[in-house]
PDB file of C-alpha atoms in Angstrom:
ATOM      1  CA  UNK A  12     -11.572  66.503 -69.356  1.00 46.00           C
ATOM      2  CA  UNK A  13     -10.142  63.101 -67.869  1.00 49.00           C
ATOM      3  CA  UNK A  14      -8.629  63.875 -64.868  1.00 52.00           C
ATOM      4  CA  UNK A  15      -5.157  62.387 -63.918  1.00 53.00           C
ATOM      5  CA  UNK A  16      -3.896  59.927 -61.889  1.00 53.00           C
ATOM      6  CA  UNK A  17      -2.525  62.096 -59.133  1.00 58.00           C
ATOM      7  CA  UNK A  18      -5.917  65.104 -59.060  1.00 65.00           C
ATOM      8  CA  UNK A  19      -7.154  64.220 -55.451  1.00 71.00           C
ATOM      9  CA  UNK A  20     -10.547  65.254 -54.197  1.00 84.00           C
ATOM     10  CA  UNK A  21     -11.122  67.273 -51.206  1.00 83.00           C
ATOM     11  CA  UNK A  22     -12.685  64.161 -49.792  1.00 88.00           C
ATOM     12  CA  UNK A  23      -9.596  61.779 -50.653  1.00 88.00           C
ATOM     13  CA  UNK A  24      -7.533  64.770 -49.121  1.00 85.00           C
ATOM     14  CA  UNK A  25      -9.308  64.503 -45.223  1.00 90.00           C
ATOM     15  CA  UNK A  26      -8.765  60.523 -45.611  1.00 92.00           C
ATOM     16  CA  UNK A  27      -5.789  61.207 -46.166  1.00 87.00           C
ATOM     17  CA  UNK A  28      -4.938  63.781 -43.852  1.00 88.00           C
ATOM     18  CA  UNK A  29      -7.424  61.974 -41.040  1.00 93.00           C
ATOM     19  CA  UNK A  30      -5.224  58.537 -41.917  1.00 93.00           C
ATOM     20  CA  UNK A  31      -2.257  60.616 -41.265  1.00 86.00           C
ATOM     21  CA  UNK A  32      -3.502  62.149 -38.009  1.00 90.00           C
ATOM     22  CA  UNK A  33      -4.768  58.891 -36.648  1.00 94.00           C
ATOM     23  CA  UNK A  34      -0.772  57.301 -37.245  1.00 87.00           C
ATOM     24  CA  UNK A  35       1.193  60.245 -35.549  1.00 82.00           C
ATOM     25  CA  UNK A  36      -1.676  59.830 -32.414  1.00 88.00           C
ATOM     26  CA  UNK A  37      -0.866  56.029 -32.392  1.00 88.00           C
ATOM     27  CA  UNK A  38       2.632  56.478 -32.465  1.00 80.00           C
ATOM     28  CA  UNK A  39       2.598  59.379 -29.933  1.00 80.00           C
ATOM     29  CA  UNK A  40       0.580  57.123 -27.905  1.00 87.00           C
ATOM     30  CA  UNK A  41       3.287  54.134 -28.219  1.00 82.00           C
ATOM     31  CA  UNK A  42       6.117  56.388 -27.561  1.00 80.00           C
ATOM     32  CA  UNK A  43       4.259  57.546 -24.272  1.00 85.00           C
ATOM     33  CA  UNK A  44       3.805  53.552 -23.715  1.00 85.00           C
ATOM     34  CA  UNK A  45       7.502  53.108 -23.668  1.00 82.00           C
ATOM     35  CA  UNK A  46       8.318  56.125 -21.922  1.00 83.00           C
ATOM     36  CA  UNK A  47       6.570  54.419 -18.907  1.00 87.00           C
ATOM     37  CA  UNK A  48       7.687  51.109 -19.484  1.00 86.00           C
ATOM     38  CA  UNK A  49      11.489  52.594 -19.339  1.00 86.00           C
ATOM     39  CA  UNK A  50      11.102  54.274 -16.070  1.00 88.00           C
ATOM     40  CA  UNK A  51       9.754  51.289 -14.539  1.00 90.00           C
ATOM     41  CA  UNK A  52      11.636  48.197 -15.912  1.00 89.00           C
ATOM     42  CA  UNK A  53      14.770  50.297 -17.065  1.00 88.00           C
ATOM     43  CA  UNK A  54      15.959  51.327 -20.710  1.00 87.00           C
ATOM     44  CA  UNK A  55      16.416  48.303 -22.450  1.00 87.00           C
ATOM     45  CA  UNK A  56      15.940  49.164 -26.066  1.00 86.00           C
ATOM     46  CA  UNK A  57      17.186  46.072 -27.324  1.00 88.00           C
ATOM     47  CA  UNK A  58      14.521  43.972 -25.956  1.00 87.00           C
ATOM     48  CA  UNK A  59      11.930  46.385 -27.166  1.00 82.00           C
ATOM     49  CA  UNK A  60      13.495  46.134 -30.768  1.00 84.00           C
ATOM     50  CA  UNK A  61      13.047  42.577 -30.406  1.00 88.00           C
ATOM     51  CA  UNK A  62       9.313  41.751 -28.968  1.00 84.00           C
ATOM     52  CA  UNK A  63       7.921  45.027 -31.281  1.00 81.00           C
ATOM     53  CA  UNK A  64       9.359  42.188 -34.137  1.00 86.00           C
ATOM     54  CA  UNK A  65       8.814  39.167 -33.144  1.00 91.00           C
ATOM     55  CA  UNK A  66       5.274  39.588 -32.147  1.00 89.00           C
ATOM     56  CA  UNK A  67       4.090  41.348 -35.208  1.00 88.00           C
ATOM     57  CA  UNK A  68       5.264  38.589 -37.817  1.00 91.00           C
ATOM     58  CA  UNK A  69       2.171  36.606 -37.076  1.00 93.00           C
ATOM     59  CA  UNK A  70       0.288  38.989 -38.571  1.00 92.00           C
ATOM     60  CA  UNK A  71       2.343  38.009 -41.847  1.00 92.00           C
ATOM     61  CA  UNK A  72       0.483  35.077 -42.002  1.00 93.00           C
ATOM     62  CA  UNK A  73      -2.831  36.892 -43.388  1.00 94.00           C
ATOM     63  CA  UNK A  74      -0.636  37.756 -46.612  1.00 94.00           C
ATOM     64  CA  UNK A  75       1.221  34.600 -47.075  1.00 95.00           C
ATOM     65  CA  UNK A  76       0.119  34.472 -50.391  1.00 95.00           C
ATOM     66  CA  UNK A  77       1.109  37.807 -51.699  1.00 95.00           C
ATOM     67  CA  UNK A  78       4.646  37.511 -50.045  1.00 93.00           C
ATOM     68  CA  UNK A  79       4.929  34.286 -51.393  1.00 94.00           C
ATOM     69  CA  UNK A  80       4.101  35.376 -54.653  1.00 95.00           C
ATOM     70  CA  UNK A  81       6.621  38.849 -54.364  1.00 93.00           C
ATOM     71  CA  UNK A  82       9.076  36.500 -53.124  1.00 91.00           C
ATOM     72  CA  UNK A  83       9.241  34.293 -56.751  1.00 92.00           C
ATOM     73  CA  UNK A  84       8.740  37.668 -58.702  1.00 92.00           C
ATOM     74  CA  UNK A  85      12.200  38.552 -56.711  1.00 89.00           C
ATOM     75  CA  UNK A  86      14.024  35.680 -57.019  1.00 86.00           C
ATOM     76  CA  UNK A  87      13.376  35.594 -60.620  1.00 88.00           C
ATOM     77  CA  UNK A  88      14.514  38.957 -61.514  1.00 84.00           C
ATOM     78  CA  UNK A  89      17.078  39.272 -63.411  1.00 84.00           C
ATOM     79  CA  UNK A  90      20.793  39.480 -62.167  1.00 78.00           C
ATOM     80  CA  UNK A  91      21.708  43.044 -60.675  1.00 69.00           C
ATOM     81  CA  UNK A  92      25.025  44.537 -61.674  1.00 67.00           C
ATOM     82  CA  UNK A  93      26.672  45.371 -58.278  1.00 66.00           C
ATOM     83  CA  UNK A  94      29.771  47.272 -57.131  1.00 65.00           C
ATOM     84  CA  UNK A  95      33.051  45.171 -56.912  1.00 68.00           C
ATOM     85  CA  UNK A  96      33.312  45.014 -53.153  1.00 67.00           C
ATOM     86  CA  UNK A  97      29.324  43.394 -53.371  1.00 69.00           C
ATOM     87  CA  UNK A  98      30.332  41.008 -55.860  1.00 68.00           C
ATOM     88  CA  UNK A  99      33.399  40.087 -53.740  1.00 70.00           C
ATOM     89  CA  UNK A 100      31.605  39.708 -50.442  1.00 70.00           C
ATOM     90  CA  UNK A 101      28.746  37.693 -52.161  1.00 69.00           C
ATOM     91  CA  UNK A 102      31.826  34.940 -54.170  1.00 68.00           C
ATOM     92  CA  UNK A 103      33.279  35.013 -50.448  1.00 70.00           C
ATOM     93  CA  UNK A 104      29.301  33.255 -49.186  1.00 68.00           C
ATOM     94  CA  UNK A 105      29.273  30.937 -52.337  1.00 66.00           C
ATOM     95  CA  UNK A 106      26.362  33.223 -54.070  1.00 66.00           C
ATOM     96  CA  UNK A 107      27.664  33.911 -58.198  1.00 65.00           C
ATOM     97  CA  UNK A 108      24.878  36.166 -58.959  1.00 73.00           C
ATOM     98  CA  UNK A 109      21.951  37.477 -56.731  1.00 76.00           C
ATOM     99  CA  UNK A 110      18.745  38.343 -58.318  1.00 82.00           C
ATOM    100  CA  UNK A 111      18.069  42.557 -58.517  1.00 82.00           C
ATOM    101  CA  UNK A 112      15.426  42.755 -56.670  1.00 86.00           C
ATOM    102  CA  UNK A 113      16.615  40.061 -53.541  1.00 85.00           C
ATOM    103  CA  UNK A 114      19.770  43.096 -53.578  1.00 81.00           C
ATOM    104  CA  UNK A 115      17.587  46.065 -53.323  1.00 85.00           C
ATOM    105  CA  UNK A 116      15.237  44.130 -50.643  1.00 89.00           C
ATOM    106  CA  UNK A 117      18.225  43.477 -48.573  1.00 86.00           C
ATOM    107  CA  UNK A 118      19.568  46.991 -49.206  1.00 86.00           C
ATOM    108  CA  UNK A 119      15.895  47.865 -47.608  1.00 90.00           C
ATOM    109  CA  UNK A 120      16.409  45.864 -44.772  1.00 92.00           C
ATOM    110  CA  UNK A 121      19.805  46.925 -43.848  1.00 90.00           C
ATOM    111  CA  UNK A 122      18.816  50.758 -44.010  1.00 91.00           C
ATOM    112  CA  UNK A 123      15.777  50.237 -42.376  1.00 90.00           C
ATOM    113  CA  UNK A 124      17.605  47.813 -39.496  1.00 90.00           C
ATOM    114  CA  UNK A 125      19.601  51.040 -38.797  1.00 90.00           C
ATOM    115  CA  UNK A 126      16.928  53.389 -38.771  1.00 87.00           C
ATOM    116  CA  UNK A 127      14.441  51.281 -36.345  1.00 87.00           C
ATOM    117  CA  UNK A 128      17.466  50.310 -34.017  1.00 89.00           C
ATOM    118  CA  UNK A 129      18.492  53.974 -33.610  1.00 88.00           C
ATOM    119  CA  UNK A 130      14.726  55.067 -33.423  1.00 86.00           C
ATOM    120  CA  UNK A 131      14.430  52.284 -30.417  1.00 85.00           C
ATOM    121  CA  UNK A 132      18.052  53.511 -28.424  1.00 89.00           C
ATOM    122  CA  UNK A 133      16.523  57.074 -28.740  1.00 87.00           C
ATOM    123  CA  UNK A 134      13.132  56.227 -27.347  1.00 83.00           C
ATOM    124  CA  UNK A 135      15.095  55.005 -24.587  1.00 84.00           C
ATOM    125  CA  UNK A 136      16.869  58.292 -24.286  1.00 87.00           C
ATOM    126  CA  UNK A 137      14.834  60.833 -24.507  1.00 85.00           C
ATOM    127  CA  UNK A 138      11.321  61.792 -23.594  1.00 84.00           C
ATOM    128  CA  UNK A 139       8.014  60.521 -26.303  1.00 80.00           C
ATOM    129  CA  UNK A 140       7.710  64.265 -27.297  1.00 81.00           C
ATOM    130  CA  UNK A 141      10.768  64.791 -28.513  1.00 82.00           C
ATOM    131  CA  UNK A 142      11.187  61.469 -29.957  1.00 81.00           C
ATOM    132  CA  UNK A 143       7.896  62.552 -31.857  1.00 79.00           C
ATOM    133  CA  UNK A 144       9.343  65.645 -33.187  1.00 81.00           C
ATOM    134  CA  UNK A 145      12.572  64.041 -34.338  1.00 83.00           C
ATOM    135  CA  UNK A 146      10.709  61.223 -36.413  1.00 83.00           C
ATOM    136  CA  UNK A 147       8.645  64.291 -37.690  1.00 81.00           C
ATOM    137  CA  UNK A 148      11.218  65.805 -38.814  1.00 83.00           C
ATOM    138  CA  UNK A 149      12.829  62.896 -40.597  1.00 84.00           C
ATOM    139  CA  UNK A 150       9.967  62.295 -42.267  1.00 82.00           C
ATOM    140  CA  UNK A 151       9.881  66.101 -43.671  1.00 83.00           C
ATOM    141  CA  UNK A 152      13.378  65.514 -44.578  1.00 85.00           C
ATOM    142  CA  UNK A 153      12.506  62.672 -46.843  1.00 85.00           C
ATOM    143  CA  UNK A 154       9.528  64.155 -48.331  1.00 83.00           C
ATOM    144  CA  UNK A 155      11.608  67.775 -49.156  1.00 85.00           C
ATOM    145  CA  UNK A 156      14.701  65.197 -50.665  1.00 87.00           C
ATOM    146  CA  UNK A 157      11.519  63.042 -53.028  1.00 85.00           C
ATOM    147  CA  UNK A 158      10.197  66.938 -53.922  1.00 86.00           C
ATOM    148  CA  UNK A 159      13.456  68.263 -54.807  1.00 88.00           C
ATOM    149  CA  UNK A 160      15.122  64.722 -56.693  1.00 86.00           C
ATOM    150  CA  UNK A 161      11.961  63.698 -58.042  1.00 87.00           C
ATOM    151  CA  UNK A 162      11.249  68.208 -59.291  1.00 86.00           C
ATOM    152  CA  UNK A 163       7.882  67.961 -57.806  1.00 84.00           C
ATOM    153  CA  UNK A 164       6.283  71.363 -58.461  1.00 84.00           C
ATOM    154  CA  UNK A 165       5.971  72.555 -54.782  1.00 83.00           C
ATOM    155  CA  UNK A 166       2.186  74.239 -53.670  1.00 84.00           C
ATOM    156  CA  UNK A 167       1.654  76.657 -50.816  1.00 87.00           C
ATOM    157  CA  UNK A 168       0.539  73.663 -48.545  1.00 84.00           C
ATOM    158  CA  UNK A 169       3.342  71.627 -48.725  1.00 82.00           C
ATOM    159  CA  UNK A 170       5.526  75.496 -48.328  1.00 84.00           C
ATOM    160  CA  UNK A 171       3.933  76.155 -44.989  1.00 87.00           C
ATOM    161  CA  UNK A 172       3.820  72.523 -43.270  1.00 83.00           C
ATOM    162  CA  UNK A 173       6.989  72.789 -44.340  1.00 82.00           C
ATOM    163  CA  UNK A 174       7.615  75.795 -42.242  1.00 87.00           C
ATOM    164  CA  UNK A 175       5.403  74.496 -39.779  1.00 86.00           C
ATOM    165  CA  UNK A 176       7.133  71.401 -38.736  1.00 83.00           C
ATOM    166  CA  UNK A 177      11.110  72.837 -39.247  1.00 84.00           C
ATOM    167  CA  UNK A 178       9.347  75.746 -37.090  1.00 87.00           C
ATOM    168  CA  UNK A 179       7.839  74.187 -34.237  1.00 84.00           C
ATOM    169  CA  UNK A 180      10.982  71.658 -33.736  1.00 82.00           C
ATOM    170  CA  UNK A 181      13.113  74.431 -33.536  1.00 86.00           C
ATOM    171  CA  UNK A 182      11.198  76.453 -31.208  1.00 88.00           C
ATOM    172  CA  UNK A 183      10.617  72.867 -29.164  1.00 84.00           C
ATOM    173  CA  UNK A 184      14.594  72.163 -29.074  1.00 81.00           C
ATOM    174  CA  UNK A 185      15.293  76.130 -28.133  1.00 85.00           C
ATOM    175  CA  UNK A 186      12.854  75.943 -25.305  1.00 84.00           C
ATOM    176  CA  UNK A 187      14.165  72.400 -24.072  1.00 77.00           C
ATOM    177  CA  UNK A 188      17.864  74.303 -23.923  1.00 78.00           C
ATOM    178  CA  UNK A 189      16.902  76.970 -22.074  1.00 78.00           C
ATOM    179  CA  UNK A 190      14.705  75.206 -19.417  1.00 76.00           C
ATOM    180  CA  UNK A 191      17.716  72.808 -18.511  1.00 71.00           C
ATOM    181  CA  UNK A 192      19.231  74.119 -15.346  1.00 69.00           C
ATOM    182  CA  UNK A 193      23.061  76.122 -16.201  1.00 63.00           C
ATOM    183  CA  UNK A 194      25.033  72.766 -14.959  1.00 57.00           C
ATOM    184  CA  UNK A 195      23.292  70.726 -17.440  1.00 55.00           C
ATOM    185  CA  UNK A 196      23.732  72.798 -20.432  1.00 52.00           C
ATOM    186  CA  UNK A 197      27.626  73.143 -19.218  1.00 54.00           C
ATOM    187  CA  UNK A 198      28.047  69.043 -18.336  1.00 54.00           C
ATOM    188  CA  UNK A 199      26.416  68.985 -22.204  1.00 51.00           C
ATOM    189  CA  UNK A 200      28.865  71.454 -23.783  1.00 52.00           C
ATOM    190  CA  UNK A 201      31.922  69.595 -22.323  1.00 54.00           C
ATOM    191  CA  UNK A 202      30.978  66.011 -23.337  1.00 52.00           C
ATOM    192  CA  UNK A 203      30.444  67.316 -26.983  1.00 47.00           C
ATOM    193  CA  UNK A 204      34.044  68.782 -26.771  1.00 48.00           C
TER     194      UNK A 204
END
């Protein structure tokens, strides 16, 4: 029996899982990294948006050739049909017709501009833990949305670290309430009013 592109072994499944485990440590560790560098230069997200950036794209360099290669596989792609108020805005810079996949790409960097920017102003907000458990949560957010657009059947697995995450964040954010002291939790309720 051939097996299918998506059958896993148990092997490929503690990569995976160890690859996993290995990313949420890093990024734990970063957010602690920040955390410190906040209380002792001040909360300037901005600039930590900005040298996270600018000092990776070096690293670009080692695939030059591949993004060179994506980038005339985009261009040439055929014209995208786009909403009336796109079409307008891109007449209004001189561009008649933008290539589909150059629109989706900067559809991708847009979103993802928003997401990293507001992922950077919360860092500088709040403590690494909780900023942990938030981008956990995201991330279970988008995974549930691709299992229920995409119908993915769903196992017991993905049922209890489903539970498990949605669980433990709530427990987190009900213990964080109720270890603030009484004028905190009543300076919170009136801003929010």
């Amino acid at each position: 029996m051939a097996s299918s592109p998506t059958d896993t072994t148990a092997s490929q499944q503690i990569v995976g899982v160890g690859i996993l485990t290995v990313a949420l440590l890093m990024a734990s560790f970063l957010g602690i990294v920040q955390e410190v560098t906040y209380s002792k230069y001040g909360k300037h997200w901005r600039e930590g948006l900005f040298y996270t950036h600018v000092l990776s794209l070096p690293f670009f360099l080692l695939f030059f050739n591949d993004i060179s290669a994506q980038i005339n596989l985009y261009v040439s792609s055929s014209s995208a049909p786009l909403p009336g108020y796109v079409s307008i805005f891109l007449d209004s810079l001189g561009f008649k017709k933008l290539p589909k996949l150059m629109f989706y790409l900067l559809l991708n960097v847009g979103t993802q501009y928003f997401c990293v920017s507001g992922v950077q102003r919360l860092s500088s907000m709040s403590t690494a833990l909780t900023l942990n458990l938030v981008l956990t949560i995201r991330k279970m957010i988008s995974i549930v949305f691709s299992v229920v657009y995409f119908r993915q059947p769903v196992s017991v697995n993905f049922f209890v670290g489903t539970v498990l995450a949605f669980g433990g964040t709530f427990i987190y954010s009900m213990a964080s309430i109720k270890s603030q002291p009484k004028e905190t939790q009543a300076s919170v309720g009136k801003k929010e009013n």
